[in-house]
Amino acid sequence: MSRVKRKSSKNIVSFVLRYLYFQVAFFVLMSSYSYAYIDPSAVTYMIQAVAAVAIAGGAALTVLRHRIASLFRKNTHKAVHRQIVFSEEPAPYDADFADRREGK
């Protein structure tokens, strides 16, 4: 029977700490100053674009969720077939109403 090596929590914590140390050291040593100006109106456009993408993504996920849920839901709504009946009798004619419309 072969033994499967499991990573201990000590090894995982050590790995995470080494990774974080590398990331912090990289950003501290490789940073440089940037002398730039971002116009507030440009930031507003960026916020609008991000909001539009977030709203559209949320709507798409909602539609997808409803479609997936409908696959698992029982079909309780049976299609109602309505039959169109043409009657042979003409509609009743109200002579008094016709006279009142004509102003007689």
PDB file of C-alpha atoms in Angstrom, residues 15-85:
ATOM      1  CA  PHE A  15       4.750  28.764   1.654  1.00  0.00           C
ATOM      2  CA  VAL A  16       2.220  31.571   2.053  1.00  0.00           C
ATOM      3  CA  LEU A  17       4.615  33.674   4.117  1.00  0.00           C
ATOM      4  CA  ARG A  18       7.441  33.221   1.580  1.00  0.00           C
ATOM      5  CA  TYR A  19       5.075  34.190  -1.233  1.00  0.00           C
ATOM      6  CA  LEU A  20       3.889  37.320   0.574  1.00  0.00           C
ATOM      7  CA  TYR A  21       7.472  38.298   1.422  1.00  0.00           C
ATOM      8  CA  PHE A  22       8.465  38.009  -2.235  1.00  0.00           C
ATOM      9  CA  GLN A  23       5.473  40.082  -3.372  1.00  0.00           C
ATOM     10  CA  VAL A  24       6.107  42.885  -0.854  1.00  0.00           C
ATOM     11  CA  ALA A  25       9.838  42.972  -1.604  1.00  0.00           C
ATOM     12  CA  PHE A  26       9.170  43.044  -5.341  1.00  0.00           C
ATOM     13  CA  PHE A  27       6.757  45.983  -5.132  1.00  0.00           C
ATOM     14  CA  VAL A  28       8.971  47.945  -2.735  1.00  0.00           C
ATOM     15  CA  LEU A  29      12.165  47.466  -4.751  1.00  0.00           C
ATOM     16  CA  MET A  30      10.616  47.916  -8.192  1.00  0.00           C
ATOM     17  CA  SER A  31       8.426  50.915  -7.441  1.00  0.00           C
ATOM     18  CA  SER A  32       9.073  54.261  -9.037  1.00  0.00           C
ATOM     19  CA  TYR A  33       7.439  57.628  -8.805  1.00  0.00           C
ATOM     20  CA  SER A  34       5.047  58.675 -11.482  1.00  0.00           C
ATOM     21  CA  TYR A  35       4.491  62.346 -12.161  1.00  0.00           C
ATOM     22  CA  ALA A  36       1.119  62.222 -13.815  1.00  0.00           C
ATOM     23  CA  TYR A  37      -2.246  63.840 -13.416  1.00  0.00           C
ATOM     24  CA  ILE A  38      -5.525  62.028 -13.865  1.00  0.00           C
ATOM     25  CA  ASP A  39      -8.346  64.372 -14.701  1.00  0.00           C
ATOM     26  CA  PRO A  40     -11.400  63.866 -12.456  1.00  0.00           C
ATOM     27  CA  SER A  41     -13.682  63.660 -15.477  1.00  0.00           C
ATOM     28  CA  ALA A  42     -11.585  60.775 -16.844  1.00  0.00           C
ATOM     29  CA  VAL A  43     -12.017  58.958 -13.544  1.00  0.00           C
ATOM     30  CA  THR A  44     -15.777  59.504 -13.796  1.00  0.00           C
ATOM     31  CA  TYR A  45     -15.787  57.878 -17.239  1.00  0.00           C
ATOM     32  CA  MET A  46     -13.816  54.930 -15.883  1.00  0.00           C
ATOM     33  CA  ILE A  47     -16.267  54.515 -12.989  1.00  0.00           C
ATOM     34  CA  GLN A  48     -19.194  54.598 -15.426  1.00  0.00           C
ATOM     35  CA  ALA A  49     -17.561  51.962 -17.624  1.00  0.00           C
ATOM     36  CA  VAL A  50     -16.842  49.678 -14.677  1.00  0.00           C
ATOM     37  CA  ALA A  51     -20.390  50.149 -13.350  1.00  0.00           C
ATOM     38  CA  ALA A  52     -21.872  49.371 -16.770  1.00  0.00           C
ATOM     39  CA  VAL A  53     -19.843  46.174 -17.048  1.00  0.00           C
ATOM     40  CA  ALA A  54     -20.806  45.155 -13.503  1.00  0.00           C
ATOM     41  CA  ILE A  55     -24.523  45.788 -14.108  1.00  0.00           C
ATOM     42  CA  ALA A  56     -24.503  43.972 -17.455  1.00  0.00           C
ATOM     43  CA  GLY A  57     -22.636  41.050 -15.911  1.00  0.00           C
ATOM     44  CA  GLY A  58     -25.105  40.895 -13.042  1.00  0.00           C
ATOM     45  CA  ALA A  59     -28.043  40.900 -15.439  1.00  0.00           C
ATOM     46  CA  ALA A  60     -26.458  38.158 -17.531  1.00  0.00           C
ATOM     47  CA  LEU A  61     -25.802  36.035 -14.432  1.00  0.00           C
ATOM     48  CA  THR A  62     -29.405  36.524 -13.277  1.00  0.00           C
ATOM     49  CA  VAL A  63     -30.777  35.397 -16.640  1.00  0.00           C
ATOM     50  CA  LEU A  64     -28.415  32.413 -16.623  1.00  0.00           C
ATOM     51  CA  ARG A  65     -29.445  31.511 -13.069  1.00  0.00           C
ATOM     52  CA  HIS A  66     -33.136  31.611 -14.007  1.00  0.00           C
ATOM     53  CA  ARG A  67     -32.545  29.415 -17.054  1.00  0.00           C
ATOM     54  CA  ILE A  68     -30.607  26.854 -15.038  1.00  0.00           C
ATOM     55  CA  ALA A  69     -33.249  26.878 -12.295  1.00  0.00           C
ATOM     56  CA  SER A  70     -36.006  26.351 -14.861  1.00  0.00           C
ATOM     57  CA  LEU A  71     -34.291  23.158 -16.006  1.00  0.00           C
ATOM     58  CA  PHE A  72     -34.617  21.664 -12.520  1.00  0.00           C
ATOM     59  CA  ARG A  73     -38.074  23.015 -11.770  1.00  0.00           C
ATOM     60  CA  LYS A  74     -41.080  20.825 -12.473  1.00  0.00           C
ATOM     61  CA  ASN A  75     -43.247  21.978 -15.341  1.00  0.00           C
ATOM     62  CA  THR A  76     -46.323  23.052 -13.384  1.00  0.00           C
ATOM     63  CA  HIS A  77     -47.572  25.489 -15.976  1.00  0.00           C
ATOM     64  CA  LYS A  78     -49.309  23.530 -18.669  1.00  0.00           C
ATOM     65  CA  ALA A  79     -49.813  25.234 -21.974  1.00  0.00           C
ATOM     66  CA  VAL A  80     -53.323  26.549 -22.337  1.00  0.00           C
ATOM     67  CA  HIS A  81     -54.716  25.899 -25.763  1.00  0.00           C
ATOM     68  CA  ARG A  82     -57.461  28.294 -26.637  1.00  0.00           C
ATOM     69  CA  GLN A  83     -59.757  27.569 -29.447  1.00  0.00           C
ATOM     70  CA  ILE A  84     -60.999  30.420 -31.575  1.00  0.00           C
ATOM     71  CA  VAL A  85     -64.698  30.040 -32.224  1.00  0.00           C
TER      72      VAL A  85
END
